[in-house]
Short mmCIF file of C-alpha atoms in Angstrom, two decimals:
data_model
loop_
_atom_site.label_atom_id
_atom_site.label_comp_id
_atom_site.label_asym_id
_atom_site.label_seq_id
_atom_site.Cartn_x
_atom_site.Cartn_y
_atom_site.Cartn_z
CA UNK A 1 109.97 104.78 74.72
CA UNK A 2 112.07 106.46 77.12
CA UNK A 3 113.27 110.01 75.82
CA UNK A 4 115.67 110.61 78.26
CA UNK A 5 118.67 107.95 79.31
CA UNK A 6 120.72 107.50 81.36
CA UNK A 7 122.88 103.83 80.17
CA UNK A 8 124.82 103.73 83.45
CA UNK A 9 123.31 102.22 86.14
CA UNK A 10 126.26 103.40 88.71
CA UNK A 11 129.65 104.93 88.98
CA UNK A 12 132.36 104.45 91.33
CA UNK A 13 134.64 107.40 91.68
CA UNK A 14 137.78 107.97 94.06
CA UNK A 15 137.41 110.91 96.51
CA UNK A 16 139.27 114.11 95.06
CA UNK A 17 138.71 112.90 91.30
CA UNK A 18 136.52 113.98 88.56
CA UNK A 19 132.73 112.65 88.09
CA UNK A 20 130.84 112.00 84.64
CA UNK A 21 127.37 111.46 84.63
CA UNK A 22 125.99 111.06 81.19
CA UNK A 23 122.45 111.73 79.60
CA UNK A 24 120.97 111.11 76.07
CA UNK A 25 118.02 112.39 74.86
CA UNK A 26 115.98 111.57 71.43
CA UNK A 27 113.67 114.99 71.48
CA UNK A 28 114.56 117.52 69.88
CA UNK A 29 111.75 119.98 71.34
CA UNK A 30 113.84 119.95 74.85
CA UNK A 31 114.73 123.35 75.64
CA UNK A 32 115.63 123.13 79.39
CA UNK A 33 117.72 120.81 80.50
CA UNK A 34 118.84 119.80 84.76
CA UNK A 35 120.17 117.32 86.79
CA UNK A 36 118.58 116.21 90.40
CA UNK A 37 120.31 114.73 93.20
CA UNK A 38 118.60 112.47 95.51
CA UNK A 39 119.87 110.76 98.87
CA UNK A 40 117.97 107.99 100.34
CA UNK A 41 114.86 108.47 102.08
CA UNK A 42 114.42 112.04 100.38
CA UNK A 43 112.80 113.67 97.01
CA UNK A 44 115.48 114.66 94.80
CA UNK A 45 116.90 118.38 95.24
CA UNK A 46 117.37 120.42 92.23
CA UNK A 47 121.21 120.60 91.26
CA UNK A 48 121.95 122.26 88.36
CA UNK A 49 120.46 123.80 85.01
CA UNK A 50 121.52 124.50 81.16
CA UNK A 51 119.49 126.30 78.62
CA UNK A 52 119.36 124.39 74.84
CA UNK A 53 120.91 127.88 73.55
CA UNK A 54 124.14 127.62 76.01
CA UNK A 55 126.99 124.88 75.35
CA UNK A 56 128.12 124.97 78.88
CA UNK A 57 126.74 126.11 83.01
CA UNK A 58 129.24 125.95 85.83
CA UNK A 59 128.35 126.30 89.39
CA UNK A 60 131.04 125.76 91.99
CA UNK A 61 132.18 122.18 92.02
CA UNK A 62 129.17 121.02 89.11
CA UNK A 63 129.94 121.66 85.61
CA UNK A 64 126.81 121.35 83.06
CA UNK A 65 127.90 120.42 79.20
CA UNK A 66 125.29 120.13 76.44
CA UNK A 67 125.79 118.84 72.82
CA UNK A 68 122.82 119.48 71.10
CA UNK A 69 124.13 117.87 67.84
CA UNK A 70 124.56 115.13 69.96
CA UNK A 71 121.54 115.18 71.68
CA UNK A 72 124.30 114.61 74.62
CA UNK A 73 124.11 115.90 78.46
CA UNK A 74 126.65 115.31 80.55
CA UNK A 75 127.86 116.20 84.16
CA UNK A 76 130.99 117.10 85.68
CA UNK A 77 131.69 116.94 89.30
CA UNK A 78 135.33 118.37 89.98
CA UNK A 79 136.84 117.53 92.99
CA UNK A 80 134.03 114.71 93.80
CA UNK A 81 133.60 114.13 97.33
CA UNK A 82 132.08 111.27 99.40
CA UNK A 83 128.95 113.88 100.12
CA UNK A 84 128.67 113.86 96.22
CA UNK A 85 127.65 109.89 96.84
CA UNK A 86 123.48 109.98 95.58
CA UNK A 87 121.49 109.01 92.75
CA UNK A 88 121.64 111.83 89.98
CA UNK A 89 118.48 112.07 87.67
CA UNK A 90 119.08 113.95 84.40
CA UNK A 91 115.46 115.87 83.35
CA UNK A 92 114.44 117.91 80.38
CA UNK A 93 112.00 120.14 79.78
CA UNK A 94 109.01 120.02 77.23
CA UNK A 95 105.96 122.42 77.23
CA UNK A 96 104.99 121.93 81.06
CA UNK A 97 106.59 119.05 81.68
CA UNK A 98 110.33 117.39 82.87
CA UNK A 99 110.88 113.65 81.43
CA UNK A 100 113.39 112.44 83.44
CA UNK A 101 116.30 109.52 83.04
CA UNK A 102 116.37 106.21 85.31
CA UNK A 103 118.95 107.53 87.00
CA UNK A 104 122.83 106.98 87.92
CA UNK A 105 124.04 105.59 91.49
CA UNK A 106 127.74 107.85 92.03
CA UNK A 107 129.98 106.49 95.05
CA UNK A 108 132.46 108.70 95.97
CA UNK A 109 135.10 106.01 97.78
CA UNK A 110 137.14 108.16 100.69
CA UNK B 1 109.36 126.79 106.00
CA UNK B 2 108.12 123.71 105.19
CA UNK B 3 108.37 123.84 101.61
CA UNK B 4 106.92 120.72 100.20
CA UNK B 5 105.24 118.04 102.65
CA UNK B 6 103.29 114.17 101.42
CA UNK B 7 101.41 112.45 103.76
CA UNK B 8 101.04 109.33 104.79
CA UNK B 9 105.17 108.56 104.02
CA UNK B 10 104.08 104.72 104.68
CA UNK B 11 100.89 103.33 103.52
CA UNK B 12 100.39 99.13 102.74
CA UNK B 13 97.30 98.43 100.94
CA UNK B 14 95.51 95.26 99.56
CA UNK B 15 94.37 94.88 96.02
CA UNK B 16 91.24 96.52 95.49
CA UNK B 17 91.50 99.17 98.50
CA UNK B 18 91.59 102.68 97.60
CA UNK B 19 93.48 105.54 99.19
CA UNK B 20 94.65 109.30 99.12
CA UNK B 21 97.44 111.00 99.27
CA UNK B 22 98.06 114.15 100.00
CA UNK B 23 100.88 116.98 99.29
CA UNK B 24 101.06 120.45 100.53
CA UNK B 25 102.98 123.47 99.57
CA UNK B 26 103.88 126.59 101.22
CA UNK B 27 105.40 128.36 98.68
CA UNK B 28 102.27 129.24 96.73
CA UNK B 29 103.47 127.59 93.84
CA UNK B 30 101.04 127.75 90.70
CA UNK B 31 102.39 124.40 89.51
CA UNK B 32 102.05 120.84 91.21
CA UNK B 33 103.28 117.11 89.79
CA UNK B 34 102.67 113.70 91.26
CA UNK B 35 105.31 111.29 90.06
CA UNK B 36 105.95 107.64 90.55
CA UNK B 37 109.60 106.25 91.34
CA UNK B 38 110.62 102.92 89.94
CA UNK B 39 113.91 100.92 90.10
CA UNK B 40 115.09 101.17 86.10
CA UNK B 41 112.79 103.65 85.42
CA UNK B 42 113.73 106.81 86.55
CA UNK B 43 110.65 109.54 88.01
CA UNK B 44 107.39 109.19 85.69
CA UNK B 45 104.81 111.66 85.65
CA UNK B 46 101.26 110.69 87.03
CA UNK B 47 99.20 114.06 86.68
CA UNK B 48 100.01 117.35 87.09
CA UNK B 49 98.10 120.92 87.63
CA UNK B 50 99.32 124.19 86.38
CA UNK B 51 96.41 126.14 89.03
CA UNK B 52 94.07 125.67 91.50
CA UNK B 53 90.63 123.95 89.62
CA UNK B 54 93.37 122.54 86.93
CA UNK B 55 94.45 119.00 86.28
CA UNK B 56 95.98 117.32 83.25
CA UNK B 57 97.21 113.63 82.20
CA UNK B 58 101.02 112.61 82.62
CA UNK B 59 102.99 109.80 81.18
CA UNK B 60 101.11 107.49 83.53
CA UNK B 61 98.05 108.35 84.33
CA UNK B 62 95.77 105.20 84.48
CA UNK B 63 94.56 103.98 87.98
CA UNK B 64 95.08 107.39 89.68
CA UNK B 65 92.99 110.49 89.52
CA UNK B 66 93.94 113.78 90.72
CA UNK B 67 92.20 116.74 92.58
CA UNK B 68 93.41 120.66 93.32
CA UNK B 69 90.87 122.39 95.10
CA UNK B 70 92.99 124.69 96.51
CA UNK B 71 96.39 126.32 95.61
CA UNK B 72 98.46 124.52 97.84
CA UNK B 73 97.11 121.46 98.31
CA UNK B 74 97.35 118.53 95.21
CA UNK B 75 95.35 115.23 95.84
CA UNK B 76 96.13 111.91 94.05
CA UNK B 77 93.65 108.95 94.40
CA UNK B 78 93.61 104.95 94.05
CA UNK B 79 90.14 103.88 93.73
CA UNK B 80 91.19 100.56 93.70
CA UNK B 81 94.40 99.08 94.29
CA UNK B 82 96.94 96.95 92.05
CA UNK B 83 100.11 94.86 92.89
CA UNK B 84 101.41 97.20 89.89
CA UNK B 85 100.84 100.72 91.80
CA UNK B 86 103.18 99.25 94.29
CA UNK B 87 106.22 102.38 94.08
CA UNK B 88 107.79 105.15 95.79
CA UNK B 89 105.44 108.55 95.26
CA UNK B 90 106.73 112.02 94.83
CA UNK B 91 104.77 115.20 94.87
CA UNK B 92 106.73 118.29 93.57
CA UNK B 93 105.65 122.39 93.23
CA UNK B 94 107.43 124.82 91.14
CA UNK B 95 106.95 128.63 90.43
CA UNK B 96 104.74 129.68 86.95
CA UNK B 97 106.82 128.24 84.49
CA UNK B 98 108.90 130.40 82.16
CA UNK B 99 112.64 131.33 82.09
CA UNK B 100 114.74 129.89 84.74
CA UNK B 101 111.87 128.67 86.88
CA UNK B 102 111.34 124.86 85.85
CA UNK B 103 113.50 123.56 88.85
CA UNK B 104 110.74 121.40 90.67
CA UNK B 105 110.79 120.99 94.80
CA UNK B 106 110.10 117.72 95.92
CA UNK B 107 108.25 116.12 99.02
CA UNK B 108 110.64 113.65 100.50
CA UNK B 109 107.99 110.47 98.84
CA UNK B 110 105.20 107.81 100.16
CA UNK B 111 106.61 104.35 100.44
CA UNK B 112 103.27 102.14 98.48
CA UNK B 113 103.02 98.75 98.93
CA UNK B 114 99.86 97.15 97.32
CA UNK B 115 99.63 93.20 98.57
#
């Protein structure tokens, strides 16, 4: 029973245009929620955080939004660019652990 | 600064051999994780420690057992190899949990294959 999804396999996003990555999640005991990027041949690199308390977390280019009616995560990447192109893992937080989604595959096409 | 380092980053092993890998930290991180990468299945957790002496059960723990002798070093063991271990392993460290500190560094993986 996966707690944390991610229902798109892959997105394919022109260079200069805006990225969504989704995440679901079916626990409502999550109270941290982040997003991991991960290029080939590497362990995923933290990317960005949001509390369950806040709505919203910008940093630079990477825009966290969390619904928590919902149970909704999603992340915005505004201007994408081909560098952006990685798999991004959504994770959230319960007691001492991170549950993580399958993953999404973004292309950023130049 | 190293940060977080797995070795071996290739291993091939036949059913019924055992092996260890190992991760290392320099960041004297209290926590450690061992996770297991599958295509479709996102970054499940083996075991994880939350000190040195301290080990607890993940989402998948069966086959694999786990050792942290010291602070910096986490352990994870196949005492006998199956087809079904055969995935990508990542070792991660973070800081003492709390607040803003639940980012987790990871090791850059070991390539399994079990035969």
């Amino acid at each position: 029973d996966q707690q944390v999804k991610q229902n798109s396999p892959s997105l394919s996003v022109q260079e200069g245009r805006i990225s969504i990555l989704n995440c679901d999640y079916t626990n409502s005991m999550f109270d941290y929620f982040l997003w991991y990027k991960k290029y080939p041949a590497e362990g995923p690199t933290f990317l960005i955080s949001i509390s369950s308390i806040k709505d919203k977390n910008e940093d630079g280019r990477f825009t966290v939004f969390l619904n928590k009616s919902a149970k909704h995560l999603s992340l915005h990447i505004v201007p994408s660019q081909p560098g952006d192109s990685a798999v991004y893992f959504c994770a959230a937080r319960y007691g001492n652990k991170l549950v993580f989604g399958a993953g999404t595959i973004l292309r950023v096409k130049s | 600064n190293a940060g977080v380092t797995q070795t071996p980053k290739f291993r091939v092993l036949k059913t019924g051999q055992s092996m260890t890998l190992l991760c290392a930290q320099d960041m004297n991180h209290e926590y450690m994780y061992w996770y297991r990468q599958d295509p479709g299945m996102g970054l499940r957790l083996i075991h994880y420690s939350v000190g040195e002496g301290t080990t607890a059960k993940g989402e998948v723990p069966d086959g694999y057992n786990v050792s942290r002798l010291k602070k910096q070093n986490f352990l994870l063991g196949l005492e006998s190899a199956a087809p079904s271990q055969t995935s990508v392993y990542f070792c991660a460290s973070s800081p003492r949990g709390g607040g803003s500190n639940e980012k987790l560094f990871f090791g850059s993986g070991t390539q399994l294959s079990v035969l």
